[in-house]
PDB file of C-alpha atoms and ligand atoms in Angstrom:
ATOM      1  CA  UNK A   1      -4.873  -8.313  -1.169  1.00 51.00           C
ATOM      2  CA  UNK A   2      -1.938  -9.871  -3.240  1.00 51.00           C
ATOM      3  CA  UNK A   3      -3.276 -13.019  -5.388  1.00 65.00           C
ATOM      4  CA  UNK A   4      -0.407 -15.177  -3.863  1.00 84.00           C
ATOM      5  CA  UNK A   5       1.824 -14.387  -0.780  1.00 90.00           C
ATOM      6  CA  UNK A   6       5.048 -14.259  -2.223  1.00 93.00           C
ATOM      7  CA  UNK A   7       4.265 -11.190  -3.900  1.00 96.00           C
ATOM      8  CA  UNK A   8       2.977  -9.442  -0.414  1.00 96.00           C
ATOM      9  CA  UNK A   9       4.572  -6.766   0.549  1.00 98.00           C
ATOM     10  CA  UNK A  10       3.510  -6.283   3.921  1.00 98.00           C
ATOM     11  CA  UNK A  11       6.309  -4.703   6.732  1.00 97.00           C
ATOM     12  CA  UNK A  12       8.389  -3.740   3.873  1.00 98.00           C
ATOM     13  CA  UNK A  13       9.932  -0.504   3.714  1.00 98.00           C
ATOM     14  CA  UNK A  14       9.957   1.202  -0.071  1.00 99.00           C
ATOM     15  CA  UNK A  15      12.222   4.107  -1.458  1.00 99.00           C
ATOM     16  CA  UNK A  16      11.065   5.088  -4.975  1.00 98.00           C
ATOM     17  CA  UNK A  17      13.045   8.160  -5.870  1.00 98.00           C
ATOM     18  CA  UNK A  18      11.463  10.951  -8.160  1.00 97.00           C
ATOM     19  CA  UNK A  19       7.843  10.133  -6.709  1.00 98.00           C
ATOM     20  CA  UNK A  20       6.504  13.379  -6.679  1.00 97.00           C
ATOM     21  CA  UNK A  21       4.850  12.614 -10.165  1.00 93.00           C
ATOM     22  CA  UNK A  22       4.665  10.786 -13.397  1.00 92.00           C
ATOM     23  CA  UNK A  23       6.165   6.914 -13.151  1.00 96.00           C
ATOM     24  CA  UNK A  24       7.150   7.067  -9.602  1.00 97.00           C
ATOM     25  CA  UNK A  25       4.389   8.343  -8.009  1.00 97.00           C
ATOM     26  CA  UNK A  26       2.347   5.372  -9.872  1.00 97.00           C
ATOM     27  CA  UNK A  27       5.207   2.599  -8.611  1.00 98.00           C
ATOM     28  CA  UNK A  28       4.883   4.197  -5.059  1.00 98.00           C
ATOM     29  CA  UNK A  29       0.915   3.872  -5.266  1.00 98.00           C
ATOM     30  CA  UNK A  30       1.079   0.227  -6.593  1.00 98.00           C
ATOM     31  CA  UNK A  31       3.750  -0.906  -3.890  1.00 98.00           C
ATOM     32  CA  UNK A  32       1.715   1.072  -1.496  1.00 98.00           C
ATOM     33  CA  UNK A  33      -1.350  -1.305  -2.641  1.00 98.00           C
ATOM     34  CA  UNK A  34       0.616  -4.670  -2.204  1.00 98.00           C
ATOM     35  CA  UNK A  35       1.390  -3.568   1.441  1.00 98.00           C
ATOM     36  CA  UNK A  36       4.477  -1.823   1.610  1.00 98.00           C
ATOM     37  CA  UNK A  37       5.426   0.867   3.756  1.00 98.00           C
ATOM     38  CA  UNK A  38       6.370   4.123   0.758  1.00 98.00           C
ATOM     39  CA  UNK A  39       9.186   6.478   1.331  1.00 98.00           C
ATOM     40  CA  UNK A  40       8.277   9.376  -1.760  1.00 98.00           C
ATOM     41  CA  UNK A  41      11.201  11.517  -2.973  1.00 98.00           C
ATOM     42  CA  UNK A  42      11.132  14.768  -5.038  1.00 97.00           C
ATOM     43  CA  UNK A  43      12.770  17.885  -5.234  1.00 95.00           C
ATOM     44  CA  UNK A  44       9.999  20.406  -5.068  1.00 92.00           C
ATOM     45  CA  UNK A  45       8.360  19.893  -1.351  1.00 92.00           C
ATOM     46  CA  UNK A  46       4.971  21.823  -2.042  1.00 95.00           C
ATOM     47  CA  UNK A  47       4.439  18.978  -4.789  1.00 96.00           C
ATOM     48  CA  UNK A  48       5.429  16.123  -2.235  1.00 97.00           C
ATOM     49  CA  UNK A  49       3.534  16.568   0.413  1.00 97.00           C
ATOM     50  CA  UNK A  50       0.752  17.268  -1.772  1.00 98.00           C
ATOM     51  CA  UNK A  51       1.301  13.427  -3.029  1.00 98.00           C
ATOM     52  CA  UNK A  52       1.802  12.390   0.079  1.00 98.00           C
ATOM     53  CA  UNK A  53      -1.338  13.681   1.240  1.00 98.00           C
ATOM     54  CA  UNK A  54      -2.985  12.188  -2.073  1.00 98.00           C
ATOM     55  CA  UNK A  55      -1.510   8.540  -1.038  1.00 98.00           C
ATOM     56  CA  UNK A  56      -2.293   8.857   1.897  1.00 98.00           C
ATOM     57  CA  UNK A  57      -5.690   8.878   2.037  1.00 98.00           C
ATOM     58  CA  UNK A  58      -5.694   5.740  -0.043  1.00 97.00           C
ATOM     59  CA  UNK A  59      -3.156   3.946   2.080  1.00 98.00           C
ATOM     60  CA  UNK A  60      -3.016   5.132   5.510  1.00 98.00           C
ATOM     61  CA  UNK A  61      -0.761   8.149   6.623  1.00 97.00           C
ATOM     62  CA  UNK A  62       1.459   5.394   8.829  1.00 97.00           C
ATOM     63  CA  UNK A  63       2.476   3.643   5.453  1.00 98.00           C
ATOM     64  CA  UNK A  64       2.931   7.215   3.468  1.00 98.00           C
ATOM     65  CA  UNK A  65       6.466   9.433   3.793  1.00 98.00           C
ATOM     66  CA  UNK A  66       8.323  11.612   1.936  1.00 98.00           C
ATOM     67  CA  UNK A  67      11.636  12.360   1.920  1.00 98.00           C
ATOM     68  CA  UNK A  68      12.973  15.386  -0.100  1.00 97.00           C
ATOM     69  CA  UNK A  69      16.690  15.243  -1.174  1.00 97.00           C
ATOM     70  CA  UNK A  70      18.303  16.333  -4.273  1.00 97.00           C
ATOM     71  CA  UNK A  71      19.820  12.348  -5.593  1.00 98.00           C
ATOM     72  CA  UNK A  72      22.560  14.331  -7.320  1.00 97.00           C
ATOM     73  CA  UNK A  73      24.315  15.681  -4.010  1.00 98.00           C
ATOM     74  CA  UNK A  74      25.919  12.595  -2.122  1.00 98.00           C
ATOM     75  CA  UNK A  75      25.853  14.317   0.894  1.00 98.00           C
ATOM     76  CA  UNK A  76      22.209  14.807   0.842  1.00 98.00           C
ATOM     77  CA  UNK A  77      21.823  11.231  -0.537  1.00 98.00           C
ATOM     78  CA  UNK A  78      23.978  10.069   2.481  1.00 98.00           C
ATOM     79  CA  UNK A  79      21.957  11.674   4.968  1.00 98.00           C
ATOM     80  CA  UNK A  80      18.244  11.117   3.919  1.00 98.00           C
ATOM     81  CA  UNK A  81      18.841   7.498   3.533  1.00 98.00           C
ATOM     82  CA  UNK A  82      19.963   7.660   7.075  1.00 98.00           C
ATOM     83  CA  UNK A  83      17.446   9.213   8.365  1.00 98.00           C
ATOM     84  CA  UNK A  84      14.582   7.153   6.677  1.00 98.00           C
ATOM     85  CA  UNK A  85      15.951   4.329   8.478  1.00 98.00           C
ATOM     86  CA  UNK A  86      15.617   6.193  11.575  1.00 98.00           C
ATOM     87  CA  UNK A  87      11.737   6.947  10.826  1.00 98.00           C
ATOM     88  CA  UNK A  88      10.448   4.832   8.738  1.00 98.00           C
ATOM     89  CA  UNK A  89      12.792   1.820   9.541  1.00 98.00           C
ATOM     90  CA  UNK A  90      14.665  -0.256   6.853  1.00 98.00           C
ATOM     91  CA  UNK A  91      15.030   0.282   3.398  1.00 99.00           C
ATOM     92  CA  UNK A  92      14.044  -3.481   1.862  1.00 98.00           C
ATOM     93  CA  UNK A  93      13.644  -2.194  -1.454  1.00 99.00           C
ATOM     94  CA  UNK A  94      15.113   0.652  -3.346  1.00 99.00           C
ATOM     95  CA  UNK A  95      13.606   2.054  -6.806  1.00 99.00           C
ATOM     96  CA  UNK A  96      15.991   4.157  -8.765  1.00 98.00           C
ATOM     97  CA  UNK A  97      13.541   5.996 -10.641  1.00 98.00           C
ATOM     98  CA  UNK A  98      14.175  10.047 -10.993  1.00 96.00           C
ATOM     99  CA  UNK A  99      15.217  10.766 -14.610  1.00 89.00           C
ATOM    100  CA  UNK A 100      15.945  14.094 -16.995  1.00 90.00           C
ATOM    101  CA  UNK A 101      15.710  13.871 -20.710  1.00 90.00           C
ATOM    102  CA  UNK A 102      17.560  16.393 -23.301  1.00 95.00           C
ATOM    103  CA  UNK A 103      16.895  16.363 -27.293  1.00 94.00           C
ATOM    104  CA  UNK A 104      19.764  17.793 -28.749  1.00 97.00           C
ATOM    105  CA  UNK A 105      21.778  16.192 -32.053  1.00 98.00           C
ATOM    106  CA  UNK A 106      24.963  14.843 -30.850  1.00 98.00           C
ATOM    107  CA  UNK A 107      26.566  17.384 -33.266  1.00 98.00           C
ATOM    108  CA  UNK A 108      25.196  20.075 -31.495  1.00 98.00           C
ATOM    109  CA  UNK A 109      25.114  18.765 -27.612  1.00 98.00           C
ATOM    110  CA  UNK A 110      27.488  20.757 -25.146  1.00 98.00           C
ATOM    111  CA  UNK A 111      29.573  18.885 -22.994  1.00 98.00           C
ATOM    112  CA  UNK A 112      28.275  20.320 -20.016  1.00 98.00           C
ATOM    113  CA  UNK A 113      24.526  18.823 -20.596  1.00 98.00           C
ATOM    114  CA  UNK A 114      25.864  15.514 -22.009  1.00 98.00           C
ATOM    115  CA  UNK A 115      27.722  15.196 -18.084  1.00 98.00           C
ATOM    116  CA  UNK A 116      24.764  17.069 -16.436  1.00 97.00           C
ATOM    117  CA  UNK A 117      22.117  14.169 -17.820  1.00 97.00           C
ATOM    118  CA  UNK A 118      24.952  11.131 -16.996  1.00 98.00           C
ATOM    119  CA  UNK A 119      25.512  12.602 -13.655  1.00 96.00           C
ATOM    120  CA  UNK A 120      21.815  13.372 -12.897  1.00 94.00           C
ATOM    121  CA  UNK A 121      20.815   9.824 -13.893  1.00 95.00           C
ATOM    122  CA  UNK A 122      23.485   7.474 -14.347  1.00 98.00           C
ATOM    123  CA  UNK A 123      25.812   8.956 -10.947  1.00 98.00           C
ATOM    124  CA  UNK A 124      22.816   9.501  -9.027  1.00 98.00           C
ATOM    125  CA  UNK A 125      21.645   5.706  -9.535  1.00 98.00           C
ATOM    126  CA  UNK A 126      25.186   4.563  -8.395  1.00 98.00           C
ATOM    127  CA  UNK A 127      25.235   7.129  -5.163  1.00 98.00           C
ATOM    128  CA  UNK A 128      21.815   6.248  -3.987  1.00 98.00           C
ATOM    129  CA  UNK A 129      22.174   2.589  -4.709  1.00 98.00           C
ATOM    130  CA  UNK A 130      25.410   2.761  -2.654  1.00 98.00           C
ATOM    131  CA  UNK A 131      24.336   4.817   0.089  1.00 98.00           C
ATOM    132  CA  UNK A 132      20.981   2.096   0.439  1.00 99.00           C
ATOM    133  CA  UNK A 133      23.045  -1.163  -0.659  1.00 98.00           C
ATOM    134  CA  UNK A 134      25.648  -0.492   2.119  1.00 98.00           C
ATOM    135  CA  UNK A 135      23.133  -1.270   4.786  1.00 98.00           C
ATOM    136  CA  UNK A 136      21.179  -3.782   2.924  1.00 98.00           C
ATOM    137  CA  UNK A 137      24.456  -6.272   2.770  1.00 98.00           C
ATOM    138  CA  UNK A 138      24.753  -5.928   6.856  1.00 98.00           C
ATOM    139  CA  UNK A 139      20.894  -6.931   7.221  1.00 98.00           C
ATOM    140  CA  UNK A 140      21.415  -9.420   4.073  1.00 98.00           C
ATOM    141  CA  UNK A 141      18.475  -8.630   2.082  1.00 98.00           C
ATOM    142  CA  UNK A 142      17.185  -6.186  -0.018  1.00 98.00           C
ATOM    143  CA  UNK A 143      15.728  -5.059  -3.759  1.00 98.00           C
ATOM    144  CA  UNK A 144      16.976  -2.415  -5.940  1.00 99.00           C
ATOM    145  CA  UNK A 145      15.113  -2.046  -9.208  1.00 99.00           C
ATOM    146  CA  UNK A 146      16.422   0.594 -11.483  1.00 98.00           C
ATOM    147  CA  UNK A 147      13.840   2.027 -14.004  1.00 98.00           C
ATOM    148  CA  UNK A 148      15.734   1.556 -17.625  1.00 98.00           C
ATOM    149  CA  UNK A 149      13.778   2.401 -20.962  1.00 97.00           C
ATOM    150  CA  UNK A 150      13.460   0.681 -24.558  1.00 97.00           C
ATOM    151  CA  UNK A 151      16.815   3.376 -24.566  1.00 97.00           C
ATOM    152  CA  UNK A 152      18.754   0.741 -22.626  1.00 97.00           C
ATOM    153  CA  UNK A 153      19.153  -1.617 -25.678  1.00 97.00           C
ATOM    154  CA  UNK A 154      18.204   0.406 -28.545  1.00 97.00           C
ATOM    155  CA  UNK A 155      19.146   4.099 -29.597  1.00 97.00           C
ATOM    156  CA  UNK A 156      17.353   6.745 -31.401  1.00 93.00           C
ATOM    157  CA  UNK A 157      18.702  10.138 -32.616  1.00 96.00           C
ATOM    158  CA  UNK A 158      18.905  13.638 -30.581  1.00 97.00           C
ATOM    159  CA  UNK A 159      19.178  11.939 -27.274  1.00 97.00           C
ATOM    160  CA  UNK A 160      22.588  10.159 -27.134  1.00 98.00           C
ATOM    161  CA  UNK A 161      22.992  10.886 -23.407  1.00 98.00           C
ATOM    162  CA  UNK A 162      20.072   9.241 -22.160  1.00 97.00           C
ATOM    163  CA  UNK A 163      21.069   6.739 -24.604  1.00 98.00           C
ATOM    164  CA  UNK A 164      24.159   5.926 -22.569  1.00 97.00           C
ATOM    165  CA  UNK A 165      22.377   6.564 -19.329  1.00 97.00           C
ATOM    166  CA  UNK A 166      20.075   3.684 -19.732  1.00 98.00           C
ATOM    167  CA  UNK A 167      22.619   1.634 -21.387  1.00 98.00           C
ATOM    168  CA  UNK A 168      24.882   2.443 -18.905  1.00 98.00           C
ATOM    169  CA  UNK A 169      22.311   1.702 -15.843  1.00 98.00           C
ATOM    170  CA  UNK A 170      21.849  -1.604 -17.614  1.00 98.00           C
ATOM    171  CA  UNK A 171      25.621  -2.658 -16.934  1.00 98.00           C
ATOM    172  CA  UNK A 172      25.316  -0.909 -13.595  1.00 98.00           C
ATOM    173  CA  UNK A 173      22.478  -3.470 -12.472  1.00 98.00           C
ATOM    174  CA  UNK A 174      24.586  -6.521 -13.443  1.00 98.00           C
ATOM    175  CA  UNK A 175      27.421  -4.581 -11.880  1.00 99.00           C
ATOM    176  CA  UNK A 176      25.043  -4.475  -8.560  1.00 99.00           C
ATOM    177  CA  UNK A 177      24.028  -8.290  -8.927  1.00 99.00           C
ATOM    178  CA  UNK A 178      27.557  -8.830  -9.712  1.00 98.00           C
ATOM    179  CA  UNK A 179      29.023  -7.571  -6.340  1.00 98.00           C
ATOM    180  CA  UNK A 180      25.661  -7.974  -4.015  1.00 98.00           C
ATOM    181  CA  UNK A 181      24.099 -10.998  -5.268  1.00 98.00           C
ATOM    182  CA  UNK A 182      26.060 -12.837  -2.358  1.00 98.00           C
ATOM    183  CA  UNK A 183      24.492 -10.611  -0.022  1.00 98.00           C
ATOM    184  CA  UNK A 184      20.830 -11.696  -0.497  1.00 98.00           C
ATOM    185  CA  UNK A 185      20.699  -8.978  -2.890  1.00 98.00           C
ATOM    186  CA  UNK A 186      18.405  -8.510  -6.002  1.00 99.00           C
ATOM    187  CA  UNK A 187      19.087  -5.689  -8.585  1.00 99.00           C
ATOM    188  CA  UNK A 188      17.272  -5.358 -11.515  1.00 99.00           C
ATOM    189  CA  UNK A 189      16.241  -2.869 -14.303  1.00 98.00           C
ATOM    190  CA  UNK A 190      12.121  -2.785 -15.198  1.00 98.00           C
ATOM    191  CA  UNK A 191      12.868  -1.025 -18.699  1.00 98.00           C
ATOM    192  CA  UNK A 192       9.475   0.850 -20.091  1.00 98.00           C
ATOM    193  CA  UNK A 193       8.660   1.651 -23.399  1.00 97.00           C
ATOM    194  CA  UNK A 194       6.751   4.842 -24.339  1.00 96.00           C
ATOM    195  CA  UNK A 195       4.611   5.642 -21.535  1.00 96.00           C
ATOM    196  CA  UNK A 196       2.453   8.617 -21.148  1.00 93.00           C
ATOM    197  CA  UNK A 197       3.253  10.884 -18.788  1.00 88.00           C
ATOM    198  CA  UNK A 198       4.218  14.591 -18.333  1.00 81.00           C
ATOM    199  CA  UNK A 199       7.729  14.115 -19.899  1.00 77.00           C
ATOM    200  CA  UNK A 200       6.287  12.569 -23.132  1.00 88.00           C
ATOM    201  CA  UNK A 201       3.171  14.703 -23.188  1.00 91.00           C
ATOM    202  CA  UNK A 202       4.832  16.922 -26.286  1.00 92.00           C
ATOM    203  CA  UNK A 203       5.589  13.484 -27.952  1.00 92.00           C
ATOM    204  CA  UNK A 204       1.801  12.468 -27.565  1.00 96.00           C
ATOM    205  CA  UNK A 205       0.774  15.868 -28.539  1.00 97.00           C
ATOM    206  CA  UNK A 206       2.857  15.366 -32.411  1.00 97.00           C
ATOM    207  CA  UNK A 207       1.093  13.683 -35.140  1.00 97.00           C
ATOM    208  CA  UNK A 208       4.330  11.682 -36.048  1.00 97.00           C
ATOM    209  CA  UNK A 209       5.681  10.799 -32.836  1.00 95.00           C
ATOM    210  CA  UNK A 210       2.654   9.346 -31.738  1.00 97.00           C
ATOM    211  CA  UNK A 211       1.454   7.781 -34.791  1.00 98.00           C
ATOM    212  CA  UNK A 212       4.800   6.534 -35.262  1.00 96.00           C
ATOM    213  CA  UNK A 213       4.836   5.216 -31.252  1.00 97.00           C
ATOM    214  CA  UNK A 214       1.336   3.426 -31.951  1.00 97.00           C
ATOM    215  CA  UNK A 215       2.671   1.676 -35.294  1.00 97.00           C
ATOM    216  CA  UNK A 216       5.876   0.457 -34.377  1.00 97.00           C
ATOM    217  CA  UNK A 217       4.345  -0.976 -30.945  1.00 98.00           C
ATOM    218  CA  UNK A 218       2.680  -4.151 -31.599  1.00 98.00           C
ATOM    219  CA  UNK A 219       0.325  -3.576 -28.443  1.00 98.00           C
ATOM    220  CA  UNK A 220      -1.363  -0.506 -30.654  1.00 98.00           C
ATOM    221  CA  UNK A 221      -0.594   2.012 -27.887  1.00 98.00           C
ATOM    222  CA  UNK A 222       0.985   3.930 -25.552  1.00 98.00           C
ATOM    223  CA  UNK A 223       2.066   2.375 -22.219  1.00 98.00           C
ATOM    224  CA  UNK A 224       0.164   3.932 -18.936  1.00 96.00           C
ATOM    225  CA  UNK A 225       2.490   4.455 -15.262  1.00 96.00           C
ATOM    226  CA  UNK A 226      -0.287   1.009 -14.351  1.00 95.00           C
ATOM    227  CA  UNK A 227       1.286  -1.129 -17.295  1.00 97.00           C
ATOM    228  CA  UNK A 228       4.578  -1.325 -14.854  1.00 98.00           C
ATOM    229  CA  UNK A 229       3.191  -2.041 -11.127  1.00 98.00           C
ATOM    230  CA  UNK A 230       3.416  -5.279 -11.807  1.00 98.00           C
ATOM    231  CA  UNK A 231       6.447  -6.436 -12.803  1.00 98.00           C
ATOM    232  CA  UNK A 232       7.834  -3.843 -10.279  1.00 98.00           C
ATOM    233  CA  UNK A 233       5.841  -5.488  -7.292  1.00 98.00           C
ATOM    234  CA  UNK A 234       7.010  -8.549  -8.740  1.00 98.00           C
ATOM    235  CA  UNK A 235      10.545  -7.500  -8.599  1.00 98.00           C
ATOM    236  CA  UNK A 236      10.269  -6.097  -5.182  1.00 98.00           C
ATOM    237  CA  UNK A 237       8.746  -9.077  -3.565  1.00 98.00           C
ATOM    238  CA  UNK A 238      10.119 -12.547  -2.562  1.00 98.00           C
ATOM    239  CA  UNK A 239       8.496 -14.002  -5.766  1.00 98.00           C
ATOM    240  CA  UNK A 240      11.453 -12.842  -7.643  1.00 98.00           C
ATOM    241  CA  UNK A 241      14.463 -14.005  -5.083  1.00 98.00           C
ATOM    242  CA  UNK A 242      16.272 -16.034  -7.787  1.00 98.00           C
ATOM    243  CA  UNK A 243      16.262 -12.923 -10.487  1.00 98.00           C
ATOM    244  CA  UNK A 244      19.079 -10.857 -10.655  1.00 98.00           C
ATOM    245  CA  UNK A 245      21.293  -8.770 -12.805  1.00 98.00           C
ATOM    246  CA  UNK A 246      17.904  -8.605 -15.699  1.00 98.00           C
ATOM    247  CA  UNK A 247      16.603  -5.989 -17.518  1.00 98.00           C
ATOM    248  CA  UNK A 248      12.707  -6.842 -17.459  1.00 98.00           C
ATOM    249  CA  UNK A 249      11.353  -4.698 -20.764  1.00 98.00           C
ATOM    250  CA  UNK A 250       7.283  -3.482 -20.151  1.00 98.00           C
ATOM    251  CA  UNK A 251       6.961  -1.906 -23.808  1.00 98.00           C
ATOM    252  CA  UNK A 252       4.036  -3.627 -25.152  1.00 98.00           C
ATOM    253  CA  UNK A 253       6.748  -5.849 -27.180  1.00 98.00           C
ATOM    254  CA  UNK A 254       8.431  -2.693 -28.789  1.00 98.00           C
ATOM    255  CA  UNK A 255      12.113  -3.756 -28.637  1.00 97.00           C
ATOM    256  CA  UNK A 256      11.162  -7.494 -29.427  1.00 97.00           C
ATOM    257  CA  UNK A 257      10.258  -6.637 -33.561  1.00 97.00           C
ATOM    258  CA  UNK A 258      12.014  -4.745 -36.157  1.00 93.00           C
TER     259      UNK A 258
HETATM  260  P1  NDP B 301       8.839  12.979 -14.575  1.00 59.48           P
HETATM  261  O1  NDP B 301       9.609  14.070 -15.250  1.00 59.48           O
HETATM  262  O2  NDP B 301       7.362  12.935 -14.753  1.00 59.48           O
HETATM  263  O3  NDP B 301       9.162  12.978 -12.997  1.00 59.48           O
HETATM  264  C1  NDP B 301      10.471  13.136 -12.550  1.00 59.48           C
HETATM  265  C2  NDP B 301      10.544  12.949 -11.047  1.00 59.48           C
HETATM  266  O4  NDP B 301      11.921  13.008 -10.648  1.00 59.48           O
HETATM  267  C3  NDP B 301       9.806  14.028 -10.243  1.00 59.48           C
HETATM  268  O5  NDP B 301       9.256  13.433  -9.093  1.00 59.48           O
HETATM  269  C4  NDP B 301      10.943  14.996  -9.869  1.00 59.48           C
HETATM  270  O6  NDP B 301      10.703  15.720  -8.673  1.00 59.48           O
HETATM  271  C5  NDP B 301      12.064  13.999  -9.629  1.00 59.48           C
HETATM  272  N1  NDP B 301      13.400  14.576  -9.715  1.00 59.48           N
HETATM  273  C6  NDP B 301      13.960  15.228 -10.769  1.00 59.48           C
HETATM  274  N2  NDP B 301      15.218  15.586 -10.455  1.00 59.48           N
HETATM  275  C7  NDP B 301      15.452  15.156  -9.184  1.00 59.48           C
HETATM  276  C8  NDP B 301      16.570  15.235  -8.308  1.00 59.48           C
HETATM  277  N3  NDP B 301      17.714  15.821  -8.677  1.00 59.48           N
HETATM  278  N4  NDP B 301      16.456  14.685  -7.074  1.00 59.48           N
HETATM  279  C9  NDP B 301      15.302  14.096  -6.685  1.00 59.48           C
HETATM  280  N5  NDP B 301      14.217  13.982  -7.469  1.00 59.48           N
HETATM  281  C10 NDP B 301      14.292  14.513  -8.709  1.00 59.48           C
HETATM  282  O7  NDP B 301       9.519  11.626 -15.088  1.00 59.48           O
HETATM  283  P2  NDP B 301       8.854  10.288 -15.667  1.00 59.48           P
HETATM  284  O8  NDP B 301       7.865   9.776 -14.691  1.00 59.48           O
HETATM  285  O9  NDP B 301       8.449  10.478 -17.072  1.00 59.48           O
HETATM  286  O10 NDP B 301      10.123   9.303 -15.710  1.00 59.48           O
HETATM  287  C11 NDP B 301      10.547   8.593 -14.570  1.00 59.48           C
HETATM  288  C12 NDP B 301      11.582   7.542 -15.019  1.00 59.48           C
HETATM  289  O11 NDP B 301      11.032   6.700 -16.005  1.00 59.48           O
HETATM  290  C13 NDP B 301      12.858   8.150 -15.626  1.00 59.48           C
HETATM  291  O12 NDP B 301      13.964   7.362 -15.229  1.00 59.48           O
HETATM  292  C14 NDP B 301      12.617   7.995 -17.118  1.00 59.48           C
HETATM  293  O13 NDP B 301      13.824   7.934 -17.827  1.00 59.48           O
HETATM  294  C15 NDP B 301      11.896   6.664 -17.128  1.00 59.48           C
HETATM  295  N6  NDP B 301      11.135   6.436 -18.341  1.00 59.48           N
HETATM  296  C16 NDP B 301      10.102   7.257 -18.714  1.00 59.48           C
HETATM  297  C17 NDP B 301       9.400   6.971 -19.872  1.00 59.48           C
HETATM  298  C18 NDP B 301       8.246   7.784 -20.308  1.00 59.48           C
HETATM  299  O14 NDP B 301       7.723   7.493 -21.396  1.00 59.48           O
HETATM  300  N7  NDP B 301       7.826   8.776 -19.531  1.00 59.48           N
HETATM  301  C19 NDP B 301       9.728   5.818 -20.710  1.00 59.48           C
HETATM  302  C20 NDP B 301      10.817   5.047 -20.229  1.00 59.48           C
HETATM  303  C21 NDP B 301      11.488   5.348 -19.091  1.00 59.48           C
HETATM  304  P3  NDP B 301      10.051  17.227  -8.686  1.00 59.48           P
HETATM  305  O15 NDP B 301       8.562  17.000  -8.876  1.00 59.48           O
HETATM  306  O16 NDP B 301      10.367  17.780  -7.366  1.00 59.48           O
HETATM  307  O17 NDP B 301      10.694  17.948  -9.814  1.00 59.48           O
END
């Protein structure tokens, strides 16, 4: 039971793309658990429905769906988001979520991954939002939280791509705030810092990475998927109706010390 009713989000209707695992799947658990109604997206079905199934049992199979479309293929994109609506009912809030990383030197990165990580990430946050925002200005309401990184404000070497993604998806959620804010429309970033999950499992697994994650964090640790339910509940409920266009940063204060 929410501690206050503006953060309840009962009869609301939640997208979380990339929910098949790792951050995602946590978001779509905690919005799950402050009432919403979870739409789960993935590429790989076996692994969805085996979340699904997972959620479900926790929150009801009525309030658990899944919806498997690539978010790099408009047409796809297009036509999932359609029929969601038609199932589930309307999209009230949208998590852009699904992310690739790739460590290369910028001396050494081919063009063709440098456009394959802004298109998977950056593009794909700019189709989906689109395809979800275009019917969330007719109805006059809706939430679109885009999951940034401590990589939307600061920059560290071999991974100048995601770099720009996240700086770039920054800009793109003013951009959204900018042109749907007059719509009764919300768009923000939550921006993690180093969180533990299968993508960063080789960075927890080297000595220097993590020691040097745990020393230049002053919360001593690693994030967990839990450290951001809350500001994304937050963002996706009414409590937050007069935010829009931020970048909210969960990194344990990371980006606020040298
Ligand atoms: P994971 O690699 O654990 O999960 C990625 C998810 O995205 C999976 O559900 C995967 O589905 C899905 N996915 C990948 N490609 C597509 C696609 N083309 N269409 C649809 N779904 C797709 O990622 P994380 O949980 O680590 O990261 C999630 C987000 O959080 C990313 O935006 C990342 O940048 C951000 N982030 C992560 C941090 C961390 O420390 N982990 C820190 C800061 C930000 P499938 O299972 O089918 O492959």
């Amino acid at each position: 039971m929410p501690a206050s009713p503006a953060f309840d989000l009962g009869g609301r209707v939640a997208l979380v793309t990339g929910s098949s695992r790792g951050i995602g799947r946590s978001l779509a658990d905690g919005l799950a658990a402050a009432g919403a109604t979870v739409v789960l997206n993935g590429l790989g079905k076996a692994r969805l429905d085996r979340t699904r199934a997972e959620l479900a049992e926790r929150h009801g199979s009525d309030r658990v769906h899944a919806s498997p479309f690539d978010i790099t293929d408009e047409e796809q994109v297009v036509t999932a988001v359609a029929g969601v609506e038609g199932d589930v009912g309307p999209i009230d809030v949208l998590v852009n979520n699904a992310g690739i990383q790739h460590r290369v030197p910028m001396l050494d990165l081919d063009v063709a991954d440098w456009r394959r990580v802004i298109e998977h990430n950056l593009t794909s946050a700019f189709v989906v939002g689109r395809a979800v925002a275009r019917r969330m200005v007719e109805r006059r309401r809706g939430k679109i939280i885009n999951i940034g990184s401590v990589q939307s404000d600061l920059a560290r070497p071999t991974i100048a791509p995601y770099t720009a993604f996240k700086g770039g998806l920054r800009n793109l959620t003013r951009a959204m705030a900018a042109e749907w804010g007059g719509a009764n429309i919300q768009a923000n970033s939550v921006a993690p810092g180093y969180i533990h999950t299968e993508m960063t499992q080789n960075l927890v697994d080297d000595a220097v990475f993590n020691a040097w994650v745990v020393g230049r964090t002053p919360a001593g640790r690693w994030g967990s998927s839990a450290d951001l339910v809350g500001p994304t509940v937050w963002l996706a409920s009414a409590a937050s109706d007069y935010v829009n266009g931020q970048t909210i940063f969960v990194d344990g204060g990371m980006t606020a010390v040298v």
